[in-house]
Short mmCIF file of C-alpha atoms and ligand atoms in Angstrom, two decimals:
data_model
loop_
_atom_site.label_atom_id
_atom_site.label_comp_id
_atom_site.label_asym_id
_atom_site.label_seq_id
_atom_site.Cartn_x
_atom_site.Cartn_y
_atom_site.Cartn_z
CA MET A 295 0.00 0.00 0.00
CA ASP A 296 1.33 3.40 -0.96
CA TYR A 297 0.32 6.38 1.12
CA ARG A 298 0.99 10.00 1.88
CA GLU A 299 0.31 11.98 5.03
CA VAL A 300 -2.01 14.91 4.43
CA THR A 301 -3.33 17.71 6.57
CA GLY A 302 -6.98 18.68 6.45
CA GLY A 303 -7.68 22.10 5.02
CA ARG A 304 -10.96 23.90 4.58
CA GLU A 305 -14.30 22.22 5.16
CA PHE A 306 -17.43 23.03 3.19
CA VAL A 307 -21.10 22.24 3.26
CA ALA A 308 -23.03 22.77 0.05
CA ARG A 309 -26.48 22.39 -1.40
CA LEU A 310 -26.41 20.98 -4.90
CA ASP A 311 -28.43 22.76 -7.59
CA HIS A 312 -31.69 21.22 -8.81
CA GLY A 313 -31.44 20.12 -12.45
CA ARG A 314 -27.65 20.15 -12.72
CA ASP A 315 -25.43 17.12 -13.02
CA TRP A 316 -24.44 15.75 -9.60
CA ARG A 317 -20.77 15.11 -10.36
CA GLU A 318 -20.12 18.06 -12.67
CA GLN A 319 -21.28 20.59 -10.12
CA ILE A 320 -18.92 19.12 -7.51
CA GLU A 321 -16.09 19.47 -10.04
CA ALA A 322 -17.10 23.05 -10.88
CA PHE A 323 -17.21 23.91 -7.17
CA ALA A 324 -13.75 22.37 -6.63
CA ALA A 325 -12.37 24.38 -9.55
CA ASP A 326 -13.97 27.61 -8.29
CA GLU A 327 -12.46 27.11 -4.83
CA GLY A 328 -9.07 25.87 -6.06
CA ILE A 329 -9.50 22.50 -4.31
CA ASP A 330 -6.81 20.09 -5.54
CA ALA A 331 -7.53 17.17 -3.22
CA ALA A 332 -10.54 16.35 -1.05
CA PHE A 333 -12.92 13.70 0.19
CA PHE A 334 -16.65 14.26 0.27
CA PHE A 335 -19.92 12.73 1.41
CA GLY A 336 -23.36 13.49 0.05
CA LEU A 337 -27.00 12.53 0.14
CA GLY A 338 -30.21 13.60 -1.53
CA ALA A 339 -32.14 12.54 -4.60
CA VAL A 340 -31.62 12.37 -8.35
CA GLN A 341 -33.98 12.21 -11.32
CA ASP A 342 -31.91 9.68 -13.27
CA ALA A 343 -28.48 8.14 -13.07
CA GLU A 344 -25.74 6.50 -15.07
CA LEU A 345 -23.68 4.03 -13.06
CA TYR A 346 -20.49 2.38 -14.24
CA PHE A 347 -19.35 -1.09 -13.32
CA TYR A 348 -15.66 -1.83 -13.89
CA ASP A 349 -15.20 -5.31 -15.34
CA GLN A 350 -11.92 -6.55 -13.84
CA ASP A 351 -11.36 -9.12 -16.60
CA GLU A 352 -12.26 -6.90 -19.55
CA LYS A 353 -10.65 -3.89 -17.84
CA THR A 354 -13.35 -1.61 -19.06
CA TYR A 355 -16.34 0.24 -17.61
CA PHE A 356 -19.83 -0.92 -18.50
CA PRO A 357 -22.51 1.78 -18.13
CA GLU A 358 -26.02 1.21 -16.87
CA THR A 359 -28.58 3.98 -17.17
CA PHE A 360 -31.63 4.41 -14.93
CA GLU A 361 -34.32 6.87 -16.04
CA GLU A 362 -36.26 7.11 -12.79
CA PRO A 363 -36.28 9.09 -9.55
CA LEU A 364 -33.83 7.66 -7.03
CA GLU A 365 -32.81 8.51 -3.49
CA VAL A 366 -29.10 9.09 -2.96
CA ALA A 367 -28.96 7.00 0.17
CA ALA A 368 -25.20 7.46 0.36
CA CYS A 369 -22.57 9.08 -1.80
CA VAL A 370 -18.85 9.09 -1.18
CA GLY A 371 -16.09 10.41 -3.36
CA ASN A 372 -12.88 12.31 -3.72
CA VAL A 373 -11.47 15.13 -5.77
CA SER A 374 -8.16 14.98 -7.57
CA HIS A 375 -6.76 15.86 -10.98
CA LEU A 376 -7.26 13.72 -14.06
CA GLU A 377 -5.59 14.84 -17.29
CA GLY A 378 -5.24 18.35 -15.91
CA GLU A 379 -8.90 18.74 -14.90
CA ARG A 380 -10.51 18.32 -11.51
CA PHE A 381 -12.24 14.96 -11.32
CA ALA A 382 -14.78 14.00 -8.66
CA HIS A 383 -14.50 10.24 -8.35
CA THR A 384 -17.99 9.49 -7.12
CA HIS A 385 -19.63 6.33 -5.82
CA ALA A 386 -23.24 6.13 -4.73
CA VAL A 387 -25.88 3.86 -3.30
CA LEU A 388 -29.20 4.82 -4.88
CA SER A 389 -32.55 3.52 -3.69
CA ARG A 390 -35.92 2.97 -5.32
CA ALA A 391 -39.37 3.52 -3.84
CA ASP A 392 -39.50 -0.07 -2.59
CA GLY A 393 -36.19 0.34 -0.76
CA THR A 394 -34.10 -1.77 -3.08
CA ALA A 395 -30.69 -0.41 -3.90
CA LEU A 396 -28.56 0.26 -6.95
CA ALA A 397 -24.94 1.07 -6.44
CA GLY A 398 -21.75 1.82 -8.27
CA HIS A 399 -19.46 4.38 -9.80
CA LEU A 400 -21.66 7.39 -10.51
CA ASN A 401 -20.83 8.91 -13.89
CA ARG A 402 -23.77 11.27 -14.18
CA ALA A 403 -27.11 11.99 -12.55
CA THR A 404 -29.55 14.87 -12.71
CA THR A 405 -29.82 16.35 -9.25
CA PHE A 406 -33.24 16.71 -7.66
CA ALA A 407 -31.80 17.84 -4.35
CA GLY A 408 -28.46 17.23 -2.72
CA GLU A 409 -26.41 18.04 0.36
CA LEU A 410 -22.66 17.77 0.44
CA TYR A 411 -19.87 17.83 3.00
CA LEU A 412 -16.35 18.21 1.63
CA ARG A 413 -12.98 18.22 3.36
CA GLU A 414 -10.02 19.65 1.48
CA PHE A 415 -6.48 18.35 1.89
CA ASP A 416 -3.28 20.40 1.64
CA THR A 417 -1.86 18.43 -1.24
CA GLU A 418 -2.35 17.91 -4.94
CA LEU A 419 -3.24 14.53 -6.38
CA GLU A 420 -2.90 13.81 -10.08
CA ARG A 421 -4.22 10.48 -11.31
CA ALA A 422 -1.91 8.35 -13.45
CA HIS A 423 -2.47 5.21 -15.48
CA ASP A 424 -1.91 2.01 -13.49
CA GLU A 425 -0.81 -0.92 -15.65
CA THR A 426 -2.10 -3.64 -13.31
CA THR A 427 -5.68 -2.44 -13.16
CA GLU A 428 -5.73 -0.21 -16.27
CA LEU A 429 -7.34 2.43 -14.05
CA ASP A 430 -6.22 6.01 -13.41
CA LEU A 431 -5.08 5.82 -9.79
CA TRP A 432 -3.19 8.01 -7.32
CA PRO A 433 0.58 7.61 -7.71
CA LEU A 434 1.42 8.06 -4.01
ZN1 LIG B 97 -15.16 4.40 -9.25
#
């Protein structure tokens, strides 16, 4: 395991905008505030969602789209740089009216309502290609 000690910086709470993409508005917020590394937690509801599942044998993401209202029962993610842009790596557990859950890597979702807590770190993280997994990971 590779690691790096970091010191917590600013903390934020935010209300996500209705109708905007869940992940993109976190990235826009991070860019506006100059946040180079952070972890965040969120909850709320979305009007649709596209989840990715990473196939470990094929080494590729498979998308699954859901065109229905969903609760964001839990959302966790981090902010770092990917190809020079801020990237909010976002995972979510989404629930349906009957309480069943969908979960995965959240690529996009139209926000109905959302609340976010974000903690910045005093470092910069730039993702780099990892040959073992073929994913863009933190080179710590
Ligand atoms: Zn992911």
